[in-house]
CSV table of C-alpha atoms and ligand atoms in Angstrom, one decimal:
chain,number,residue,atom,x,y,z
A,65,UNK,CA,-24.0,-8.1,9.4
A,66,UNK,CA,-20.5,-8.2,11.6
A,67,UNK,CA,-20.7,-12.1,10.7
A,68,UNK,CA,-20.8,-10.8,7.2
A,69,UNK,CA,-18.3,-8.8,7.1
A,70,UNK,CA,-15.6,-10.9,9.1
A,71,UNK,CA,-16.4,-13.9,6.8
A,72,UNK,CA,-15.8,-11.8,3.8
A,73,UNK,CA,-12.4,-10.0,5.1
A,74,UNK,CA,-11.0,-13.3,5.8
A,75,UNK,CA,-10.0,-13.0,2.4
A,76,UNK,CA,-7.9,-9.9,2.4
A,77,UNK,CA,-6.4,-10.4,6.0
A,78,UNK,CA,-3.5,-13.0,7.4
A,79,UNK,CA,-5.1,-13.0,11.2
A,80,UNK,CA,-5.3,-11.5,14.3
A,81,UNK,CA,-1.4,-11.9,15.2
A,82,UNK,CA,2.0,-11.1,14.1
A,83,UNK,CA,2.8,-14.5,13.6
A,84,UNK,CA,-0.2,-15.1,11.0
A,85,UNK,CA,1.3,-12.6,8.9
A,86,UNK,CA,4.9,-14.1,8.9
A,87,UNK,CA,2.9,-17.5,8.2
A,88,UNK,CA,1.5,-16.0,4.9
A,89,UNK,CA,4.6,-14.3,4.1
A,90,UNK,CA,7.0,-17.9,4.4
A,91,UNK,CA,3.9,-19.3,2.3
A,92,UNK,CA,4.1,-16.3,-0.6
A,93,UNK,CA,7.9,-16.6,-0.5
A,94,UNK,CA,7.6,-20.2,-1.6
A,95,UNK,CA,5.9,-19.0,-5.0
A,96,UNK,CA,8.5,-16.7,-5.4
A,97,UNK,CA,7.2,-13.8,-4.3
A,98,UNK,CA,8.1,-11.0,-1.5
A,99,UNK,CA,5.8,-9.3,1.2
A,100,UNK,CA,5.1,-6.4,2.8
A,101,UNK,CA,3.2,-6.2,6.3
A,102,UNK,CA,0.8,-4.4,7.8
A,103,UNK,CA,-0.6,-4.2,11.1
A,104,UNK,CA,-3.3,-2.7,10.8
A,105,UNK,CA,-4.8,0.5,12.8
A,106,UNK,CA,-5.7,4.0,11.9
A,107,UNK,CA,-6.6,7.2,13.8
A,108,UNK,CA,-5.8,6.7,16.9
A,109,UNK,CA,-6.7,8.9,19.5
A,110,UNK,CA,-3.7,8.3,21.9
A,111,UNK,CA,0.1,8.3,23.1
A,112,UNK,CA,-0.6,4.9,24.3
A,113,UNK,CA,-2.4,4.1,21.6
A,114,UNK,CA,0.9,5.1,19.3
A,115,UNK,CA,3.6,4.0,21.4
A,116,UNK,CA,1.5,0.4,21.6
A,117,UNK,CA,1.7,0.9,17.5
A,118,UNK,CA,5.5,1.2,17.3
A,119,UNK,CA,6.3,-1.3,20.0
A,120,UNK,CA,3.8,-4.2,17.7
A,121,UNK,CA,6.1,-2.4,14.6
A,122,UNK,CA,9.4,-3.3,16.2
A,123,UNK,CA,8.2,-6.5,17.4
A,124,UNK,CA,6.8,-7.5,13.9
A,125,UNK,CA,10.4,-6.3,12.4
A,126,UNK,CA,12.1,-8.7,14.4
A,127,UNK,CA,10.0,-11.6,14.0
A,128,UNK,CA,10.7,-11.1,10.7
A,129,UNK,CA,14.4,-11.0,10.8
A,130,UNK,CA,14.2,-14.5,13.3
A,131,UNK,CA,12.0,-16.0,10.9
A,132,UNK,CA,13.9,-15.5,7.8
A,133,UNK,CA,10.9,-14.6,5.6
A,134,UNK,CA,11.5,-11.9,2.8
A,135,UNK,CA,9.2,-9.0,4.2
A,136,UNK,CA,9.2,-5.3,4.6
A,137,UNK,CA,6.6,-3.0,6.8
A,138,UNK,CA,3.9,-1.0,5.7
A,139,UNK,CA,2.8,1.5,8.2
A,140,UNK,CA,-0.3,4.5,8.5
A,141,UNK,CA,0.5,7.4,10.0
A,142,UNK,CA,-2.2,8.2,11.4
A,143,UNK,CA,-1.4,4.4,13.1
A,144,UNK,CA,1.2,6.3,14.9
A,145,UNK,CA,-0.7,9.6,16.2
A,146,UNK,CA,-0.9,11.5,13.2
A,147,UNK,CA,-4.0,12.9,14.9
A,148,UNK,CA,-2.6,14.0,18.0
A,149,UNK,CA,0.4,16.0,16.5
A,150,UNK,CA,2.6,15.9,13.6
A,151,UNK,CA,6.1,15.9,15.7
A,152,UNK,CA,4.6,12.7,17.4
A,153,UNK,CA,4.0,11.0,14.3
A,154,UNK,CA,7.1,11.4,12.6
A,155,UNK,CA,9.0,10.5,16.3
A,156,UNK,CA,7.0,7.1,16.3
A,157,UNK,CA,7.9,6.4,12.4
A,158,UNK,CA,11.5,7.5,12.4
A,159,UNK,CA,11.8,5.0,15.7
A,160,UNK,CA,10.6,2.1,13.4
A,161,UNK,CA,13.0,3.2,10.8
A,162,UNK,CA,15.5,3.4,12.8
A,163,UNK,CA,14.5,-0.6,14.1
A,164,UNK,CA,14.1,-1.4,10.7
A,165,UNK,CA,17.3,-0.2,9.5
A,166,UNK,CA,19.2,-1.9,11.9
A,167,UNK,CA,17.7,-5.1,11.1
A,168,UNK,CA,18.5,-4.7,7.2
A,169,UNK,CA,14.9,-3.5,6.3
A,170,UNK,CA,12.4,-1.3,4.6
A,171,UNK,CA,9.6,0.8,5.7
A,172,UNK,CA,6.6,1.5,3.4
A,173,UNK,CA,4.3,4.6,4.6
A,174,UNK,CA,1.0,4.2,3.1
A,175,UNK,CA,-1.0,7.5,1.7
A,176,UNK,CA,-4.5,8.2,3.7
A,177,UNK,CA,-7.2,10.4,3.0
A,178,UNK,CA,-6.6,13.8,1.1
A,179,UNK,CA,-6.4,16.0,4.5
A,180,UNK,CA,-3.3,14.0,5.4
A,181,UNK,CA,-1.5,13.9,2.4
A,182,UNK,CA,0.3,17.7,3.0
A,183,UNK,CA,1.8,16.4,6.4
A,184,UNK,CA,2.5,12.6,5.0
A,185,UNK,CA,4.8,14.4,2.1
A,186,UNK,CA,6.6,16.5,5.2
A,187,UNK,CA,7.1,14.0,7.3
A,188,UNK,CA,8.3,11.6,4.6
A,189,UNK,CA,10.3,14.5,3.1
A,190,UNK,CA,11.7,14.9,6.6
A,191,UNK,CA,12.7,11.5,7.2
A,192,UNK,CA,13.9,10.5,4.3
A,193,UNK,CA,16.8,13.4,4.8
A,194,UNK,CA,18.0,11.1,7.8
A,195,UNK,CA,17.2,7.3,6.4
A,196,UNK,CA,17.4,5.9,3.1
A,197,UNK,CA,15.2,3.0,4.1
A,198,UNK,CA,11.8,4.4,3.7
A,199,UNK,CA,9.2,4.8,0.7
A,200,UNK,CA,6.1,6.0,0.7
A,201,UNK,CA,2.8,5.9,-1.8
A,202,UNK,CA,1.1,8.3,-4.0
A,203,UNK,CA,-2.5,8.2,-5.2
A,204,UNK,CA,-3.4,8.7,-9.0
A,205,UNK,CA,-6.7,9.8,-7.9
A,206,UNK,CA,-5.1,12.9,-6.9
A,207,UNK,CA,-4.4,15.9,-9.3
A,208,UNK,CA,-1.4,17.3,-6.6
A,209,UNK,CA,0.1,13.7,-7.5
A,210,UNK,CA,2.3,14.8,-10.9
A,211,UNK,CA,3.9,17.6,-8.6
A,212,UNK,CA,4.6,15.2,-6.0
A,213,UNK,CA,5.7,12.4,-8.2
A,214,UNK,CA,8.3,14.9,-9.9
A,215,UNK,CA,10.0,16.1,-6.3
A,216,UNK,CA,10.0,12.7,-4.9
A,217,UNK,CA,12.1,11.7,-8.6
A,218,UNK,CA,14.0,14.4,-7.5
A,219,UNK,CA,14.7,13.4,-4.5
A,220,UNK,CA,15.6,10.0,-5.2
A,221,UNK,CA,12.8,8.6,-3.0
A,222,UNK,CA,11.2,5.3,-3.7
A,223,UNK,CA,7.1,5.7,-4.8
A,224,UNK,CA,4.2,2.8,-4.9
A,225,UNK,CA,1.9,4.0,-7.4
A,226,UNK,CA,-1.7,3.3,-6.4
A,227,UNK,CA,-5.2,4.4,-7.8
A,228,UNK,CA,-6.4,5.8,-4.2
A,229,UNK,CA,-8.8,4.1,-1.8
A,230,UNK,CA,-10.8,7.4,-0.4
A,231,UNK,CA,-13.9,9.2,-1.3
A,232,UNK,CA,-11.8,12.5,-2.2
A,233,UNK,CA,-13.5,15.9,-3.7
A,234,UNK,CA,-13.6,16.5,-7.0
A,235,UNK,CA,-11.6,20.3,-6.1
A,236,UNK,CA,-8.6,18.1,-5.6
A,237,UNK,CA,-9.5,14.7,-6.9
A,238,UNK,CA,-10.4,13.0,-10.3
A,239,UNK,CA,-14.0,12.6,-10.3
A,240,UNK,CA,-14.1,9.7,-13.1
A,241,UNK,CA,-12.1,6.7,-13.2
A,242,UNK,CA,-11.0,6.6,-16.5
A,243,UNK,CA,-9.1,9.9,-15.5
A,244,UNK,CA,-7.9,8.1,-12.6
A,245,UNK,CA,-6.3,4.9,-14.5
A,246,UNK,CA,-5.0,7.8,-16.9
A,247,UNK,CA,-3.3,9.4,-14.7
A,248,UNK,CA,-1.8,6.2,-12.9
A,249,UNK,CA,-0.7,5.5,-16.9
A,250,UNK,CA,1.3,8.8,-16.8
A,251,UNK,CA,2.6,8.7,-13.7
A,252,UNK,CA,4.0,5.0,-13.7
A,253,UNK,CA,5.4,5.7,-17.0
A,254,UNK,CA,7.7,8.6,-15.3
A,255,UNK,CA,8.4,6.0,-12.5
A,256,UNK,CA,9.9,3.4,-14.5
A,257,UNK,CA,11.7,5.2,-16.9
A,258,UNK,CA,13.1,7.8,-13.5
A,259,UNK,CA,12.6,6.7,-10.5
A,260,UNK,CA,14.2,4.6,-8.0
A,261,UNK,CA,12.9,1.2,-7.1
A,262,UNK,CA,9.2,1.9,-7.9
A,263,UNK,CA,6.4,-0.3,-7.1
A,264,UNK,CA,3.9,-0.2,-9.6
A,265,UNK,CA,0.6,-1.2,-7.0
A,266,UNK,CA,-2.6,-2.4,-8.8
A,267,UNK,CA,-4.4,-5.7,-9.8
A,268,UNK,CA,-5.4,-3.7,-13.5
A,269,UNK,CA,-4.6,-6.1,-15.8
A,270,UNK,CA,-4.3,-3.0,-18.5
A,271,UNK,CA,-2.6,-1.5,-16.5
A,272,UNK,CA,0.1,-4.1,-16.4
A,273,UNK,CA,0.2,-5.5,-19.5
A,274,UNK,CA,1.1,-1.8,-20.7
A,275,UNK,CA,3.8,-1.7,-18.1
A,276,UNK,CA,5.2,-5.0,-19.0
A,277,UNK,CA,4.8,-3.4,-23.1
A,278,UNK,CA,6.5,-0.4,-21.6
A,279,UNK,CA,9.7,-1.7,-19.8
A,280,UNK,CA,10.3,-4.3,-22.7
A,281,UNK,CA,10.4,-1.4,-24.9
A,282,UNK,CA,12.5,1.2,-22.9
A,283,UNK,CA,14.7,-1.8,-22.2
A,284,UNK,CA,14.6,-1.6,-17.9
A,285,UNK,CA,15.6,-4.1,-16.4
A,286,UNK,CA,13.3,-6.6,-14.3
A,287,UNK,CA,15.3,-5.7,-10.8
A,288,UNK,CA,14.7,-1.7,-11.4
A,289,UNK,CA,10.8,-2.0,-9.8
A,290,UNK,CA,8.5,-4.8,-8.7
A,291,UNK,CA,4.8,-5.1,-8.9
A,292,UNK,CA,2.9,-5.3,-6.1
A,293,UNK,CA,-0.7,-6.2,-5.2
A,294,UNK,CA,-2.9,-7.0,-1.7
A,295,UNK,CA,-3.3,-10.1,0.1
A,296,UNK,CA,-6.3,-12.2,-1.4
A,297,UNK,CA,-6.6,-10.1,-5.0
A,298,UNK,CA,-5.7,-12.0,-8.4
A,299,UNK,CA,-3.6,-14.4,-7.0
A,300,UNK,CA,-2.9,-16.6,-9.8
A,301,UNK,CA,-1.9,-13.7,-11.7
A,302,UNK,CA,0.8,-12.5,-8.5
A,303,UNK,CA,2.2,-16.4,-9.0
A,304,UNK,CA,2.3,-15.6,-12.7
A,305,UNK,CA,4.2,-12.6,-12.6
A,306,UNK,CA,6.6,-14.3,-10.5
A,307,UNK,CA,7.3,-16.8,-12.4
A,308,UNK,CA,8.1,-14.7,-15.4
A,309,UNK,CA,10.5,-13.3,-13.3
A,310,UNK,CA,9.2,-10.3,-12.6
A,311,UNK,CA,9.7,-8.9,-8.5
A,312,UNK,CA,6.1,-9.2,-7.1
A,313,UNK,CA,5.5,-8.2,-3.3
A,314,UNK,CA,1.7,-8.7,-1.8
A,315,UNK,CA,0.6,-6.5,1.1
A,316,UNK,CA,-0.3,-8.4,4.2
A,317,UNK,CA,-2.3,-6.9,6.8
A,318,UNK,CA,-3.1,-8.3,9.9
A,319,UNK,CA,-4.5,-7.4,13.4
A,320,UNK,CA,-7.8,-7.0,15.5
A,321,UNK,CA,-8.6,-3.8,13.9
A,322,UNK,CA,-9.5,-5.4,10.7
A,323,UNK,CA,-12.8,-3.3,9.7
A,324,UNK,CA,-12.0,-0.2,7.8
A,325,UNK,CA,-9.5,-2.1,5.8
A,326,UNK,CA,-11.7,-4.3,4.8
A,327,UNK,CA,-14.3,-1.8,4.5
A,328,UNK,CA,-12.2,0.0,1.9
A,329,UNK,CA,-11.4,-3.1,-0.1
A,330,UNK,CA,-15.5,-4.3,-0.6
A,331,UNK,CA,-16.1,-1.0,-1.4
A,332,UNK,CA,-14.0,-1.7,-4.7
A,333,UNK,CA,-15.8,-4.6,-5.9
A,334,UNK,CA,-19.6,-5.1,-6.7
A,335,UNK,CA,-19.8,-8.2,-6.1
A,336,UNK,CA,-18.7,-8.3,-2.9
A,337,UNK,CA,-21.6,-5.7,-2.0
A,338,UNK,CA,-24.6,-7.9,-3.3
A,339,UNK,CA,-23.3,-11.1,-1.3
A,340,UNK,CA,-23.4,-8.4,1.7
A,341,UNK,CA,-26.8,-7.2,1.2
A,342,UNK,CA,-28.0,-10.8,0.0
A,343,UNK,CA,-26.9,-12.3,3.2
A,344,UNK,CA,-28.4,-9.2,5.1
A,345,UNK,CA,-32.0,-10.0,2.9
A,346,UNK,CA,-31.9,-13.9,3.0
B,659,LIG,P1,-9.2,-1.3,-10.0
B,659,LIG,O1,-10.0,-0.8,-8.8
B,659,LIG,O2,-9.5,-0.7,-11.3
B,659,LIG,O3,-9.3,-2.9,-10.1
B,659,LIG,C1,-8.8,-3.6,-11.1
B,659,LIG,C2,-9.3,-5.1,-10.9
B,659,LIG,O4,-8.7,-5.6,-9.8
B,659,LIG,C3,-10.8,-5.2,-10.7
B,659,LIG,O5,-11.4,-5.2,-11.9
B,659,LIG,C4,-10.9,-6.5,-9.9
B,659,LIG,O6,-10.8,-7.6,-10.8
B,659,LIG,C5,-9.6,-6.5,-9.1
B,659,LIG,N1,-9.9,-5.9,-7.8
B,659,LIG,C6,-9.6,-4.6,-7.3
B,659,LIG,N2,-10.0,-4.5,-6.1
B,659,LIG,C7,-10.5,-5.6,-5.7
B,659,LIG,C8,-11.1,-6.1,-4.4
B,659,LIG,N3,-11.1,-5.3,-3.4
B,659,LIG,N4,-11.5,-7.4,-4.4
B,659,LIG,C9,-11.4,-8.2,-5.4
B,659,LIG,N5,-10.9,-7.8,-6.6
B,659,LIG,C10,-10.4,-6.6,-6.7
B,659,LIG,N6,-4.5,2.9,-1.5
B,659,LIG,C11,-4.3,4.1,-0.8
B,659,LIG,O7,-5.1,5.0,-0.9
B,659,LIG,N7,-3.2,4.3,-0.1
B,659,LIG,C12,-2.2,3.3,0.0
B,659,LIG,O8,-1.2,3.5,0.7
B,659,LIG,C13,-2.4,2.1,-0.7
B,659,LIG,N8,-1.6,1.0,-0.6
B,659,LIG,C14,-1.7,-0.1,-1.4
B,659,LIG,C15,-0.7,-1.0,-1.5
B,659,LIG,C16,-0.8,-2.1,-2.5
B,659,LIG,C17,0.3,-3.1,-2.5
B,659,LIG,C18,-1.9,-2.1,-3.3
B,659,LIG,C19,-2.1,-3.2,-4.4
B,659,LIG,C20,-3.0,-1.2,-3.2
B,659,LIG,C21,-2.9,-0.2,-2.3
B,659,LIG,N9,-3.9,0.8,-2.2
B,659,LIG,C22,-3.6,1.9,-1.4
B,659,LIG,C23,-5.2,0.5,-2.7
B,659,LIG,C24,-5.4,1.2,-4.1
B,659,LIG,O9,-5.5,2.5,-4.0
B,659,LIG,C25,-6.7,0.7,-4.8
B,659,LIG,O10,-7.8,1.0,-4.0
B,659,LIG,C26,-6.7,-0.9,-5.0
B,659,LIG,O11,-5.5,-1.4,-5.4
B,659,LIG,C27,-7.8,-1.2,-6.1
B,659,LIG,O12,-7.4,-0.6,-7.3
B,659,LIG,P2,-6.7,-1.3,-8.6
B,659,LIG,O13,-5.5,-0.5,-8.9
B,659,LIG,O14,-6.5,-2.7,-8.3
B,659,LIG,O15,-7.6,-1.0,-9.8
């Protein structure tokens, strides 16, 4: 079954090491298109465990800068001890944006599960007071996300739109998909025509075409967002994008803790679950 899984997460992840993601990265950059990394890691149960997460963030951010690839960070929270205490988590993420803005770059803090999304919005709200560096993403899945999107307008924060990758409740959560891809509709509509630097985040090829419909029509300019997508998803489409001239970043992860990542992403796709249970039969 592990066998399984690691052969079918090869797709979606760079490697074990830093340096596998930097590899993928000079590789994207050659198409024309711009990356974001992650290490990846969630929930950690630690100090040690965070601090080890912020010393493999500031490392990563300066490989980057000696390499000379065209890369951001994505971070978790709960990467850097969201578990343990708030204070601690936001310490840990404003030490990488601090790194990160003295090396010219840009932090990306990734939405988790619904019973962190209330402290991700403080701490991001909190940090992006002090630094101007730092995004963070919204679910569509979400019906607290309209509110959220609105205030972070306001606030002239950067969003990435995304669908949601977490079982959520249906008290605080669209149940059906169609309301979900709605929803996402709505809200990227707002983000284009309002916000700054959005990154509309999803491999729906609806979804996109309407975007592309929509910015032609409202007149925005190609540099006011960029698309982005993950590592290993519609890849020809990503080098298409980019070649119409259109910013397109791919999300990069990377690391030994490879599973729940890659956990979440067969979840989204059938097939992938049949060639796991018909390896697990044959
Ligand atoms: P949808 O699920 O409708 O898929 C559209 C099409 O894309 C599918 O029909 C299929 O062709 C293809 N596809 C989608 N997933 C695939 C897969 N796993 N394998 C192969 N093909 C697939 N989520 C979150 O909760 N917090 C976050 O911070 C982020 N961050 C993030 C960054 C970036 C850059 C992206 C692109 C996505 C995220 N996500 C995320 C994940 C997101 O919430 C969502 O789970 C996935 O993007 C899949 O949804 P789609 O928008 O692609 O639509």
């Amino acid at each position: 079954m592990k066998g399984v899984l690691e052969f079918l997460a090869r797709r979606y992840i760079a490697g074990v090491g830093a340096e596998d993601a930097v590899s993928v990265a000079r590789a994207l950059n050659g198409s024309g298109i711009l990356a974001t990394i992650d290490n990846l890691g969630e929930n950690v149960r630690t100090e040690e465990e965070a601090g080890a997460s912020v010393r493999e963030y500031t490392g990563l951010l300066d490989l980057i800068k000696s390499s000379g690839v065209n890369s951001t960070v994505s971070l978790k929270l709960t990467h850097l001890g969201l578990d343990i205490s708030s204070l601690l988590a936001r310490d840990n993420a404003g030490r990488i944006i601090k790194a990160a803005s003295s090396l010219d770059n840009f932090v990306r803090i990734d939405m988790e599960g619904s019973a962190y999304t209330e402290r991700t919005m403080e701490i991001f709200l909190h940090l992006r007071s002090r630094y101007p560096n730092v995004g963070i993403a919204i679910q569509s899945s979400l019906r607290r996300s309209a509110g959220d999107v609105r205030l972070l307008i306001e606030r002239g924060a950067s969003v990435r739109l995304v669908k949601g990758a977490y079982k959520e409740p249906p008290e605080i959560a669209f149940p059906r998909k169609p309301d979900v891809d709605r929803n996402f509709e709505i809200l990227m509509k707002e983000l284009l025509l309002k916000g700054k630097s959005p990154a509309i985040a999803t491999h729906d090829e609806r979804l996109l075409n309407e975007a592309i419909r929509f910015v032609n029509e409202n007149n925005i300019p190609k540099g006011r967002f960029e698309f982005q997508m993950l590592l290993g998803i519609k890849r020809t489409l990503q080098k298409r994008l980019a070649l119409e001239g259109y910013r397109v970043r791919v999300y990069i992860p990377y690391g030994p803790n490879w599973l729940p990542y890659s956990v979440r992403r067969l979840r989204e796709r059938k097939e992938n679950l049949f060639f796991v249970v018909k390896n697990i039969f044959d």
